[in-house]
């Protein structure tokens, strides 16, 4: 999903709007939720046949690229957002790289897919420096939202409660800022002023739709798991990205023979190879979880892959029945108000 028109089509299909010629909700395999009628902040219909996720890695880099834009003058509330605040931290002699972990290359606007720089910009050390700085609160809020996107959709070990809090805090902050921006445009009649107000919005329409789409889909999946319509493993949303699909496809292609010149295969071949990959991953998973057992069959693992052996457990999914969604969202709304109040 790369263009705004594609996002809008997905949003329509997910059922933010009705499509009279496509009766998705009447399909016999459609999911059906309960107890969402009293949630005015939740826009999805109870019945859904398709669920969509915007690739979180691309959303993170898109958020960073907006900050690095040389033409946009971003604000949140009355606070300005600028990459110069981060550049000042790097150039400040009072801070060393040990304090913030940043390089000048992390601020290169031409490197648009640099995910590692996004993680650095949203680190706790950088946020702490910005929070203590003068007139840097707007940039702090922007990078704090970037950190929430990473926590909600990319980090493997984030608890479900924290995923919901992070995802919906971003949504509420964007909605509040959108309303403020709309009010400022309605009070001015000048076309130039309206254009400037639009350019100062700290998120693009595409990014906003992605944030709304992901938050609604995440909550929808959580509710399906609570109602026993989906297994707990469905909450591993960090796997819902194009990188996992590309990795699976590369692994499937690598199963060709050493002397084979065939690089393409049919859908049946892909499914057959995927089953082999699943079996190999199962063996690897069992080997990692039973390292202290001397009776298991052990395979050598490359030293570069040893650091990835600690697979996320499902222990943070055991309390799904006690998860109070309404309380979490209420606290998140208050957090969003506090974040934008200054």
PDB file of C-alpha atoms in Angstrom, residues 6-301:
ATOM      1  CA  UNK A   6      -4.781   2.807  -2.258  1.00  0.00           C
ATOM      2  CA  UNK A   7      -5.144   3.837   1.375  1.00  0.00           C
ATOM      3  CA  UNK A   8      -8.540   5.354   0.747  1.00  0.00           C
ATOM      4  CA  UNK A   9      -9.703   2.207  -1.036  1.00  0.00           C
ATOM      5  CA  UNK A  10      -8.560   0.047   1.871  1.00  0.00           C
ATOM      6  CA  UNK A  11     -10.292   2.322   4.359  1.00  0.00           C
ATOM      7  CA  UNK A  12     -13.508   2.025   2.374  1.00  0.00           C
ATOM      8  CA  UNK A  13     -13.218  -1.746   2.223  1.00  0.00           C
ATOM      9  CA  UNK A  14     -12.542  -1.986   5.928  1.00  0.00           C
ATOM     10  CA  UNK A  15     -15.949  -0.314   6.371  1.00  0.00           C
ATOM     11  CA  UNK A  16     -15.385   3.191   7.514  1.00  0.00           C
ATOM     12  CA  UNK A  17     -17.860   3.843   4.705  1.00  0.00           C
ATOM     13  CA  UNK A  18     -20.529   1.714   3.047  1.00  0.00           C
ATOM     14  CA  UNK A  19     -20.067   0.207  -0.393  1.00  0.00           C
ATOM     15  CA  UNK A  20     -23.486  -0.604  -1.851  1.00  0.00           C
ATOM     16  CA  UNK A  21     -22.188  -2.875  -4.617  1.00  0.00           C
ATOM     17  CA  UNK A  22     -19.917  -4.967  -2.376  1.00  0.00           C
ATOM     18  CA  UNK A  23     -21.702  -6.760   0.460  1.00  0.00           C
ATOM     19  CA  UNK A  24     -18.632  -7.788   2.422  1.00  0.00           C
ATOM     20  CA  UNK A  25     -20.429  -7.890   5.759  1.00  0.00           C
ATOM     21  CA  UNK A  26     -23.007 -10.369   4.462  1.00  0.00           C
ATOM     22  CA  UNK A  27     -20.389 -13.031   3.819  1.00  0.00           C
ATOM     23  CA  UNK A  28     -20.812 -16.126   5.965  1.00  0.00           C
ATOM     24  CA  UNK A  29     -17.145 -16.074   6.991  1.00  0.00           C
ATOM     25  CA  UNK A  30     -17.200 -12.451   8.180  1.00  0.00           C
ATOM     26  CA  UNK A  31     -16.125 -11.691  11.738  1.00  0.00           C
ATOM     27  CA  UNK A  32     -18.762 -10.333  14.102  1.00  0.00           C
ATOM     28  CA  UNK A  33     -18.076  -8.288  17.234  1.00  0.00           C
ATOM     29  CA  UNK A  34     -20.201  -7.487  20.260  1.00  0.00           C
ATOM     30  CA  UNK A  35     -20.303  -4.591  22.726  1.00  0.00           C
ATOM     31  CA  UNK A  36     -18.965  -1.804  20.502  1.00  0.00           C
ATOM     32  CA  UNK A  37     -22.187   0.186  20.035  1.00  0.00           C
ATOM     33  CA  UNK A  38     -21.369   2.593  22.888  1.00  0.00           C
ATOM     34  CA  UNK A  39     -17.936   3.544  21.549  1.00  0.00           C
ATOM     35  CA  UNK A  40     -18.264   6.796  19.569  1.00  0.00           C
ATOM     36  CA  UNK A  41     -14.505   6.843  18.957  1.00  0.00           C
ATOM     37  CA  UNK A  42     -14.524   3.430  17.231  1.00  0.00           C
ATOM     38  CA  UNK A  43     -15.549   3.682  13.578  1.00  0.00           C
ATOM     39  CA  UNK A  44     -15.394   0.111  12.291  1.00  0.00           C
ATOM     40  CA  UNK A  45     -18.550  -1.869  11.741  1.00  0.00           C
ATOM     41  CA  UNK A  46     -19.174  -4.919  13.891  1.00  0.00           C
ATOM     42  CA  UNK A  47     -18.984  -7.254  10.908  1.00  0.00           C
ATOM     43  CA  UNK A  48     -15.775  -7.337   8.890  1.00  0.00           C
ATOM     44  CA  UNK A  49     -14.619  -9.738   6.223  1.00  0.00           C
ATOM     45  CA  UNK A  50     -11.241  -8.095   5.556  1.00  0.00           C
ATOM     46  CA  UNK A  51      -8.785  -6.464   7.954  1.00  0.00           C
ATOM     47  CA  UNK A  52      -5.904  -4.286   6.769  1.00  0.00           C
ATOM     48  CA  UNK A  53      -2.632  -3.169   8.326  1.00  0.00           C
ATOM     49  CA  UNK A  54      -0.381  -0.496   6.913  1.00  0.00           C
ATOM     50  CA  UNK A  55       3.238  -1.643   6.969  1.00  0.00           C
ATOM     51  CA  UNK A  56       4.564  -0.251  10.254  1.00  0.00           C
ATOM     52  CA  UNK A  57       8.157   0.157   9.069  1.00  0.00           C
ATOM     53  CA  UNK A  58       7.038   2.321   6.155  1.00  0.00           C
ATOM     54  CA  UNK A  59       4.795   4.317   8.481  1.00  0.00           C
ATOM     55  CA  UNK A  60       7.738   4.951  10.813  1.00  0.00           C
ATOM     56  CA  UNK A  61       9.990   6.170   7.999  1.00  0.00           C
ATOM     57  CA  UNK A  62       7.147   8.275   6.591  1.00  0.00           C
ATOM     58  CA  UNK A  63       6.779   9.940   9.999  1.00  0.00           C
ATOM     59  CA  UNK A  64      10.513  10.702  10.071  1.00  0.00           C
ATOM     60  CA  UNK A  65      10.546  12.030   6.503  1.00  0.00           C
ATOM     61  CA  UNK A  66       7.814  14.516   7.366  1.00  0.00           C
ATOM     62  CA  UNK A  67      10.069  15.917  10.085  1.00  0.00           C
ATOM     63  CA  UNK A  68      13.003  16.170   7.656  1.00  0.00           C
ATOM     64  CA  UNK A  69      10.961  18.042   5.044  1.00  0.00           C
ATOM     65  CA  UNK A  70      12.534  21.350   4.040  1.00  0.00           C
ATOM     66  CA  UNK A  71       9.224  22.932   2.995  1.00  0.00           C
ATOM     67  CA  UNK A  72       6.789  21.956   5.759  1.00  0.00           C
ATOM     68  CA  UNK A  73       6.575  24.195   8.828  1.00  0.00           C
ATOM     69  CA  UNK A  74       5.080  21.875  11.403  1.00  0.00           C
ATOM     70  CA  UNK A  75       3.322  22.769  14.626  1.00  0.00           C
ATOM     71  CA  UNK A  76       1.403  20.899  17.305  1.00  0.00           C
ATOM     72  CA  UNK A  77      -0.852  23.220  19.238  1.00  0.00           C
ATOM     73  CA  UNK A  78       1.242  26.368  19.591  1.00  0.00           C
ATOM     74  CA  UNK A  79       4.573  24.532  19.651  1.00  0.00           C
ATOM     75  CA  UNK A  80       6.827  24.362  16.606  1.00  0.00           C
ATOM     76  CA  UNK A  81       8.284  21.107  15.308  1.00  0.00           C
ATOM     77  CA  UNK A  82      11.636  21.259  13.564  1.00  0.00           C
ATOM     78  CA  UNK A  83      14.576  18.968  12.933  1.00  0.00           C
ATOM     79  CA  UNK A  84      16.836  21.849  13.940  1.00  0.00           C
ATOM     80  CA  UNK A  85      16.079  21.024  17.568  1.00  0.00           C
ATOM     81  CA  UNK A  86      17.661  17.609  17.054  1.00  0.00           C
ATOM     82  CA  UNK A  87      20.559  19.078  15.080  1.00  0.00           C
ATOM     83  CA  UNK A  88      21.255  21.458  17.959  1.00  0.00           C
ATOM     84  CA  UNK A  89      21.562  18.479  20.294  1.00  0.00           C
ATOM     85  CA  UNK A  90      24.188  16.905  18.036  1.00  0.00           C
ATOM     86  CA  UNK A  91      26.146  20.159  17.766  1.00  0.00           C
ATOM     87  CA  UNK A  92      25.844  20.995  21.450  1.00  0.00           C
ATOM     88  CA  UNK A  93      29.192  20.497  23.162  1.00  0.00           C
ATOM     89  CA  UNK A  94      27.435  19.758  26.448  1.00  0.00           C
ATOM     90  CA  UNK A  95      26.247  16.436  25.021  1.00  0.00           C
ATOM     91  CA  UNK A  96      28.292  13.576  23.641  1.00  0.00           C
ATOM     92  CA  UNK A  97      27.222  10.724  21.414  1.00  0.00           C
ATOM     93  CA  UNK A  98      26.912   8.614  24.548  1.00  0.00           C
ATOM     94  CA  UNK A  99      24.141  10.965  25.679  1.00  0.00           C
ATOM     95  CA  UNK A 100      21.988  10.854  22.538  1.00  0.00           C
ATOM     96  CA  UNK A 101      23.486   8.233  20.169  1.00  0.00           C
ATOM     97  CA  UNK A 102      22.859  10.367  17.070  1.00  0.00           C
ATOM     98  CA  UNK A 103      24.929  11.118  13.974  1.00  0.00           C
ATOM     99  CA  UNK A 104      24.553  13.805  11.346  1.00  0.00           C
ATOM    100  CA  UNK A 105      23.737  11.044   8.858  1.00  0.00           C
ATOM    101  CA  UNK A 106      20.579  10.284  10.851  1.00  0.00           C
ATOM    102  CA  UNK A 107      19.231  13.653   9.693  1.00  0.00           C
ATOM    103  CA  UNK A 108      19.898  13.070   6.001  1.00  0.00           C
ATOM    104  CA  UNK A 109      16.582  13.712   4.167  1.00  0.00           C
ATOM    105  CA  UNK A 110      17.750  11.804   1.078  1.00  0.00           C
ATOM    106  CA  UNK A 111      17.974   8.551   3.035  1.00  0.00           C
ATOM    107  CA  UNK A 112      14.216   8.107   3.163  1.00  0.00           C
ATOM    108  CA  UNK A 113      14.129   4.445   4.223  1.00  0.00           C
ATOM    109  CA  UNK A 114      16.595   4.635   7.108  1.00  0.00           C
ATOM    110  CA  UNK A 115      14.642   2.836   9.811  1.00  0.00           C
ATOM    111  CA  UNK A 116      17.575   2.694  12.251  1.00  0.00           C
ATOM    112  CA  UNK A 117      17.714   6.483  12.348  1.00  0.00           C
ATOM    113  CA  UNK A 118      14.019   6.500  13.291  1.00  0.00           C
ATOM    114  CA  UNK A 119      14.784   4.310  16.287  1.00  0.00           C
ATOM    115  CA  UNK A 120      17.616   6.638  17.308  1.00  0.00           C
ATOM    116  CA  UNK A 121      15.480   9.757  16.965  1.00  0.00           C
ATOM    117  CA  UNK A 122      12.751   8.209  19.122  1.00  0.00           C
ATOM    118  CA  UNK A 123      15.093   6.927  21.829  1.00  0.00           C
ATOM    119  CA  UNK A 124      14.453   7.748  25.475  1.00  0.00           C
ATOM    120  CA  UNK A 125      17.703   9.716  25.717  1.00  0.00           C
ATOM    121  CA  UNK A 126      16.786  12.063  22.868  1.00  0.00           C
ATOM    122  CA  UNK A 127      13.256  12.520  24.206  1.00  0.00           C
ATOM    123  CA  UNK A 128      14.589  13.323  27.670  1.00  0.00           C
ATOM    124  CA  UNK A 129      16.908  16.010  26.284  1.00  0.00           C
ATOM    125  CA  UNK A 130      14.107  17.553  24.216  1.00  0.00           C
ATOM    126  CA  UNK A 131      11.716  17.526  27.155  1.00  0.00           C
ATOM    127  CA  UNK A 132      14.207  19.448  29.284  1.00  0.00           C
ATOM    128  CA  UNK A 133      15.054  21.905  26.512  1.00  0.00           C
ATOM    129  CA  UNK A 134      13.599  25.336  25.863  1.00  0.00           C
ATOM    130  CA  UNK A 135      10.939  25.651  23.133  1.00  0.00           C
ATOM    131  CA  UNK A 136      11.484  22.049  22.028  1.00  0.00           C
ATOM    132  CA  UNK A 137       8.278  20.540  23.380  1.00  0.00           C
ATOM    133  CA  UNK A 138       6.646  20.339  19.947  1.00  0.00           C
ATOM    134  CA  UNK A 139       9.513  18.258  18.580  1.00  0.00           C
ATOM    135  CA  UNK A 140       9.357  16.138  21.730  1.00  0.00           C
ATOM    136  CA  UNK A 141       5.670  15.374  21.119  1.00  0.00           C
ATOM    137  CA  UNK A 142       6.333  14.504  17.477  1.00  0.00           C
ATOM    138  CA  UNK A 143       9.167  12.099  18.296  1.00  0.00           C
ATOM    139  CA  UNK A 144       7.191  10.697  21.232  1.00  0.00           C
ATOM    140  CA  UNK A 145       4.458   9.755  18.766  1.00  0.00           C
ATOM    141  CA  UNK A 146       7.116   8.173  16.560  1.00  0.00           C
ATOM    142  CA  UNK A 147       8.236   6.106  19.534  1.00  0.00           C
ATOM    143  CA  UNK A 148       4.633   5.045  20.137  1.00  0.00           C
ATOM    144  CA  UNK A 149       4.304   3.824  16.546  1.00  0.00           C
ATOM    145  CA  UNK A 150       7.386   1.665  17.035  1.00  0.00           C
ATOM    146  CA  UNK A 151       6.111   0.329  20.364  1.00  0.00           C
ATOM    147  CA  UNK A 152       2.638  -0.398  19.017  1.00  0.00           C
ATOM    148  CA  UNK A 153       3.483  -2.162  15.766  1.00  0.00           C
ATOM    149  CA  UNK A 154       7.192  -2.973  15.476  1.00  0.00           C
ATOM    150  CA  UNK A 155       8.545  -3.996  18.877  1.00  0.00           C
ATOM    151  CA  UNK A 156       8.179  -7.706  19.555  1.00  0.00           C
ATOM    152  CA  UNK A 157       7.961  -7.639  23.346  1.00  0.00           C
ATOM    153  CA  UNK A 158       5.444  -4.848  23.823  1.00  0.00           C
ATOM    154  CA  UNK A 159       2.524  -5.930  25.979  1.00  0.00           C
ATOM    155  CA  UNK A 160      -0.948  -5.819  24.449  1.00  0.00           C
ATOM    156  CA  UNK A 161      -2.104  -3.145  26.877  1.00  0.00           C
ATOM    157  CA  UNK A 162       0.839  -0.939  25.913  1.00  0.00           C
ATOM    158  CA  UNK A 163       0.193  -1.572  22.218  1.00  0.00           C
ATOM    159  CA  UNK A 164      -3.370  -0.335  22.582  1.00  0.00           C
ATOM    160  CA  UNK A 165      -2.300   2.680  24.618  1.00  0.00           C
ATOM    161  CA  UNK A 166       0.375   3.695  22.127  1.00  0.00           C
ATOM    162  CA  UNK A 167      -1.776   3.112  19.041  1.00  0.00           C
ATOM    163  CA  UNK A 168      -4.786   5.056  20.288  1.00  0.00           C
ATOM    164  CA  UNK A 169      -2.786   7.866  21.867  1.00  0.00           C
ATOM    165  CA  UNK A 170      -1.429   8.624  18.393  1.00  0.00           C
ATOM    166  CA  UNK A 171      -4.962   8.585  16.996  1.00  0.00           C
ATOM    167  CA  UNK A 172      -6.340  10.944  19.634  1.00  0.00           C
ATOM    168  CA  UNK A 173      -3.451  13.401  19.291  1.00  0.00           C
ATOM    169  CA  UNK A 174      -3.896  13.449  15.507  1.00  0.00           C
ATOM    170  CA  UNK A 175      -7.646  13.968  15.836  1.00  0.00           C
ATOM    171  CA  UNK A 176      -7.169  16.859  18.259  1.00  0.00           C
ATOM    172  CA  UNK A 177      -4.582  18.478  16.012  1.00  0.00           C
ATOM    173  CA  UNK A 178      -6.798  17.978  12.963  1.00  0.00           C
ATOM    174  CA  UNK A 179      -9.711  19.689  14.722  1.00  0.00           C
ATOM    175  CA  UNK A 180      -7.489  22.593  15.751  1.00  0.00           C
ATOM    176  CA  UNK A 181      -6.183  22.904  12.208  1.00  0.00           C
ATOM    177  CA  UNK A 182      -9.724  22.799  10.817  1.00  0.00           C
ATOM    178  CA  UNK A 183     -10.865  25.526  13.194  1.00  0.00           C
ATOM    179  CA  UNK A 184      -7.931  27.733  12.247  1.00  0.00           C
ATOM    180  CA  UNK A 185      -8.757  27.343   8.548  1.00  0.00           C
ATOM    181  CA  UNK A 186     -12.454  28.063   9.095  1.00  0.00           C
ATOM    182  CA  UNK A 187     -11.687  31.382  10.774  1.00  0.00           C
ATOM    183  CA  UNK A 188      -9.646  32.611   7.796  1.00  0.00           C
ATOM    184  CA  UNK A 189     -10.976  33.388   4.343  1.00  0.00           C
ATOM    185  CA  UNK A 190      -7.645  33.797   2.583  1.00  0.00           C
ATOM    186  CA  UNK A 191      -6.627  30.919   0.311  1.00  0.00           C
ATOM    187  CA  UNK A 192      -2.962  31.514   1.077  1.00  0.00           C
ATOM    188  CA  UNK A 193      -3.617  31.321   4.805  1.00  0.00           C
ATOM    189  CA  UNK A 194      -5.526  28.056   4.384  1.00  0.00           C
ATOM    190  CA  UNK A 195      -2.669  26.577   2.375  1.00  0.00           C
ATOM    191  CA  UNK A 196      -0.163  27.588   5.048  1.00  0.00           C
ATOM    192  CA  UNK A 197      -2.372  26.075   7.747  1.00  0.00           C
ATOM    193  CA  UNK A 198      -2.472  22.820   5.811  1.00  0.00           C
ATOM    194  CA  UNK A 199       1.307  22.724   5.401  1.00  0.00           C
ATOM    195  CA  UNK A 200       1.780  23.256   9.145  1.00  0.00           C
ATOM    196  CA  UNK A 201      -0.182  20.123  10.017  1.00  0.00           C
ATOM    197  CA  UNK A 202       2.416  17.742  11.435  1.00  0.00           C
ATOM    198  CA  UNK A 203       0.966  14.675   9.683  1.00  0.00           C
ATOM    199  CA  UNK A 204      -0.073  14.002   6.112  1.00  0.00           C
ATOM    200  CA  UNK A 205      -3.436  12.605   5.095  1.00  0.00           C
ATOM    201  CA  UNK A 206      -1.816   9.305   4.153  1.00  0.00           C
ATOM    202  CA  UNK A 207      -0.069   8.987   7.512  1.00  0.00           C
ATOM    203  CA  UNK A 208      -3.271   9.870   9.361  1.00  0.00           C
ATOM    204  CA  UNK A 209      -5.285   7.225   7.509  1.00  0.00           C
ATOM    205  CA  UNK A 210      -2.547   4.693   8.256  1.00  0.00           C
ATOM    206  CA  UNK A 211      -2.622   5.532  11.966  1.00  0.00           C
ATOM    207  CA  UNK A 212      -6.415   5.269  12.126  1.00  0.00           C
ATOM    208  CA  UNK A 213      -6.450   2.062  10.101  1.00  0.00           C
ATOM    209  CA  UNK A 214      -3.819   0.316  12.219  1.00  0.00           C
ATOM    210  CA  UNK A 215      -5.332   1.357  15.554  1.00  0.00           C
ATOM    211  CA  UNK A 216      -8.825   0.199  14.590  1.00  0.00           C
ATOM    212  CA  UNK A 217      -7.551  -3.081  13.183  1.00  0.00           C
ATOM    213  CA  UNK A 218      -5.415  -3.730  16.264  1.00  0.00           C
ATOM    214  CA  UNK A 219      -8.347  -3.182  18.606  1.00  0.00           C
ATOM    215  CA  UNK A 220     -10.610  -5.274  16.380  1.00  0.00           C
ATOM    216  CA  UNK A 221      -8.157  -8.187  16.560  1.00  0.00           C
ATOM    217  CA  UNK A 222      -7.877  -7.803  20.344  1.00  0.00           C
ATOM    218  CA  UNK A 223     -11.657  -8.021  20.660  1.00  0.00           C
ATOM    219  CA  UNK A 224     -11.761 -11.077  18.403  1.00  0.00           C
ATOM    220  CA  UNK A 225      -9.183 -12.790  20.607  1.00  0.00           C
ATOM    221  CA  UNK A 226     -11.142 -11.880  23.739  1.00  0.00           C
ATOM    222  CA  UNK A 227     -14.246 -13.419  22.176  1.00  0.00           C
ATOM    223  CA  UNK A 228     -12.305 -16.596  21.239  1.00  0.00           C
ATOM    224  CA  UNK A 229     -12.798 -16.043  17.514  1.00  0.00           C
ATOM    225  CA  UNK A 230      -9.051 -15.867  16.894  1.00  0.00           C
ATOM    226  CA  UNK A 231      -6.097 -17.527  18.661  1.00  0.00           C
ATOM    227  CA  UNK A 232      -3.728 -15.537  20.848  1.00  0.00           C
ATOM    228  CA  UNK A 233      -1.019 -15.764  18.206  1.00  0.00           C
ATOM    229  CA  UNK A 234      -3.046 -13.338  16.079  1.00  0.00           C
ATOM    230  CA  UNK A 235      -1.872 -10.566  18.421  1.00  0.00           C
ATOM    231  CA  UNK A 236       1.710 -10.822  17.158  1.00  0.00           C
ATOM    232  CA  UNK A 237       1.142  -7.726  15.048  1.00  0.00           C
ATOM    233  CA  UNK A 238       4.863  -7.123  14.593  1.00  0.00           C
ATOM    234  CA  UNK A 239       4.680  -9.845  11.935  1.00  0.00           C
ATOM    235  CA  UNK A 240       2.081  -7.920   9.920  1.00  0.00           C
ATOM    236  CA  UNK A 241       4.544  -6.209   7.614  1.00  0.00           C
ATOM    237  CA  UNK A 242       6.010  -6.561   4.170  1.00  0.00           C
ATOM    238  CA  UNK A 243       9.427  -7.516   5.567  1.00  0.00           C
ATOM    239  CA  UNK A 244       8.085 -10.841   6.856  1.00  0.00           C
ATOM    240  CA  UNK A 245       6.471 -11.582   3.494  1.00  0.00           C
ATOM    241  CA  UNK A 246       9.639 -10.688   1.610  1.00  0.00           C
ATOM    242  CA  UNK A 247      11.715 -12.837   3.954  1.00  0.00           C
ATOM    243  CA  UNK A 248       9.417 -15.809   3.410  1.00  0.00           C
ATOM    244  CA  UNK A 249       9.627 -15.374  -0.359  1.00  0.00           C
ATOM    245  CA  UNK A 250      13.436 -15.136  -0.266  1.00  0.00           C
ATOM    246  CA  UNK A 251      13.636 -18.272   1.855  1.00  0.00           C
ATOM    247  CA  UNK A 252      11.313 -20.082  -0.545  1.00  0.00           C
ATOM    248  CA  UNK A 253      13.511 -19.140  -3.496  1.00  0.00           C
ATOM    249  CA  UNK A 254      16.612 -20.291  -1.623  1.00  0.00           C
ATOM    250  CA  UNK A 255      15.200 -23.830  -1.422  1.00  0.00           C
ATOM    251  CA  UNK A 256      16.027 -24.359  -5.089  1.00  0.00           C
ATOM    252  CA  UNK A 257      18.814 -26.778  -5.874  1.00  0.00           C
ATOM    253  CA  UNK A 258      22.419 -25.630  -6.017  1.00  0.00           C
ATOM    254  CA  UNK A 259      22.636 -26.093  -9.778  1.00  0.00           C
ATOM    255  CA  UNK A 260      19.074 -25.013 -10.532  1.00  0.00           C
ATOM    256  CA  UNK A 261      18.593 -22.002 -12.796  1.00  0.00           C
ATOM    257  CA  UNK A 262      14.870 -21.676 -12.033  1.00  0.00           C
ATOM    258  CA  UNK A 263      14.069 -18.571 -10.010  1.00  0.00           C
ATOM    259  CA  UNK A 264      10.284 -18.636 -10.424  1.00  0.00           C
ATOM    260  CA  UNK A 265       7.772 -21.167  -9.176  1.00  0.00           C
ATOM    261  CA  UNK A 266       4.039 -21.706  -9.119  1.00  0.00           C
ATOM    262  CA  UNK A 267       1.703 -21.037  -6.214  1.00  0.00           C
ATOM    263  CA  UNK A 268       1.607 -24.762  -5.458  1.00  0.00           C
ATOM    264  CA  UNK A 269       5.403 -24.856  -5.330  1.00  0.00           C
ATOM    265  CA  UNK A 270       5.416 -21.867  -3.007  1.00  0.00           C
ATOM    266  CA  UNK A 271       2.971 -23.536  -0.615  1.00  0.00           C
ATOM    267  CA  UNK A 272       5.043 -26.713  -0.654  1.00  0.00           C
ATOM    268  CA  UNK A 273       8.225 -24.790   0.094  1.00  0.00           C
ATOM    269  CA  UNK A 274       6.465 -22.802   2.801  1.00  0.00           C
ATOM    270  CA  UNK A 275       5.602 -26.050   4.556  1.00  0.00           C
ATOM    271  CA  UNK A 276       9.272 -27.015   4.527  1.00  0.00           C
ATOM    272  CA  UNK A 277      10.241 -23.618   5.938  1.00  0.00           C
ATOM    273  CA  UNK A 278       7.592 -23.994   8.635  1.00  0.00           C
ATOM    274  CA  UNK A 279       9.046 -27.365   9.607  1.00  0.00           C
ATOM    275  CA  UNK A 280      12.570 -25.932   9.782  1.00  0.00           C
ATOM    276  CA  UNK A 281      11.376 -23.015  11.910  1.00  0.00           C
ATOM    277  CA  UNK A 282       9.589 -25.439  14.214  1.00  0.00           C
ATOM    278  CA  UNK A 283      12.809 -27.401  14.715  1.00  0.00           C
ATOM    279  CA  UNK A 284      14.705 -24.180  15.400  1.00  0.00           C
ATOM    280  CA  UNK A 285      12.064 -22.991  17.861  1.00  0.00           C
ATOM    281  CA  UNK A 286      12.147 -26.278  19.768  1.00  0.00           C
ATOM    282  CA  UNK A 287      15.929 -26.183  19.836  1.00  0.00           C
ATOM    283  CA  UNK A 288      15.939 -22.679  21.308  1.00  0.00           C
ATOM    284  CA  UNK A 289      13.307 -23.463  23.939  1.00  0.00           C
ATOM    285  CA  UNK A 290      15.052 -26.687  25.031  1.00  0.00           C
ATOM    286  CA  UNK A 291      18.685 -25.638  25.125  1.00  0.00           C
ATOM    287  CA  UNK A 292      19.267 -27.351  28.478  1.00  0.00           C
ATOM    288  CA  UNK A 293      18.010 -30.709  27.241  1.00  0.00           C
ATOM    289  CA  UNK A 294      20.929 -32.956  26.239  1.00  0.00           C
ATOM    290  CA  UNK A 295      18.683 -35.478  24.502  1.00  0.00           C
ATOM    291  CA  UNK A 296      17.384 -33.247  21.712  1.00  0.00           C
ATOM    292  CA  UNK A 297      18.796 -33.140  18.213  1.00  0.00           C
ATOM    293  CA  UNK A 298      20.766 -29.904  17.942  1.00  0.00           C
ATOM    294  CA  UNK A 299      21.660 -28.092  14.737  1.00  0.00           C
ATOM    295  CA  UNK A 300      24.455 -25.509  14.452  1.00  0.00           C
ATOM    296  CA  UNK A 301      23.335 -21.875  14.315  1.00  0.00           C
TER     297      UNK A 301
END
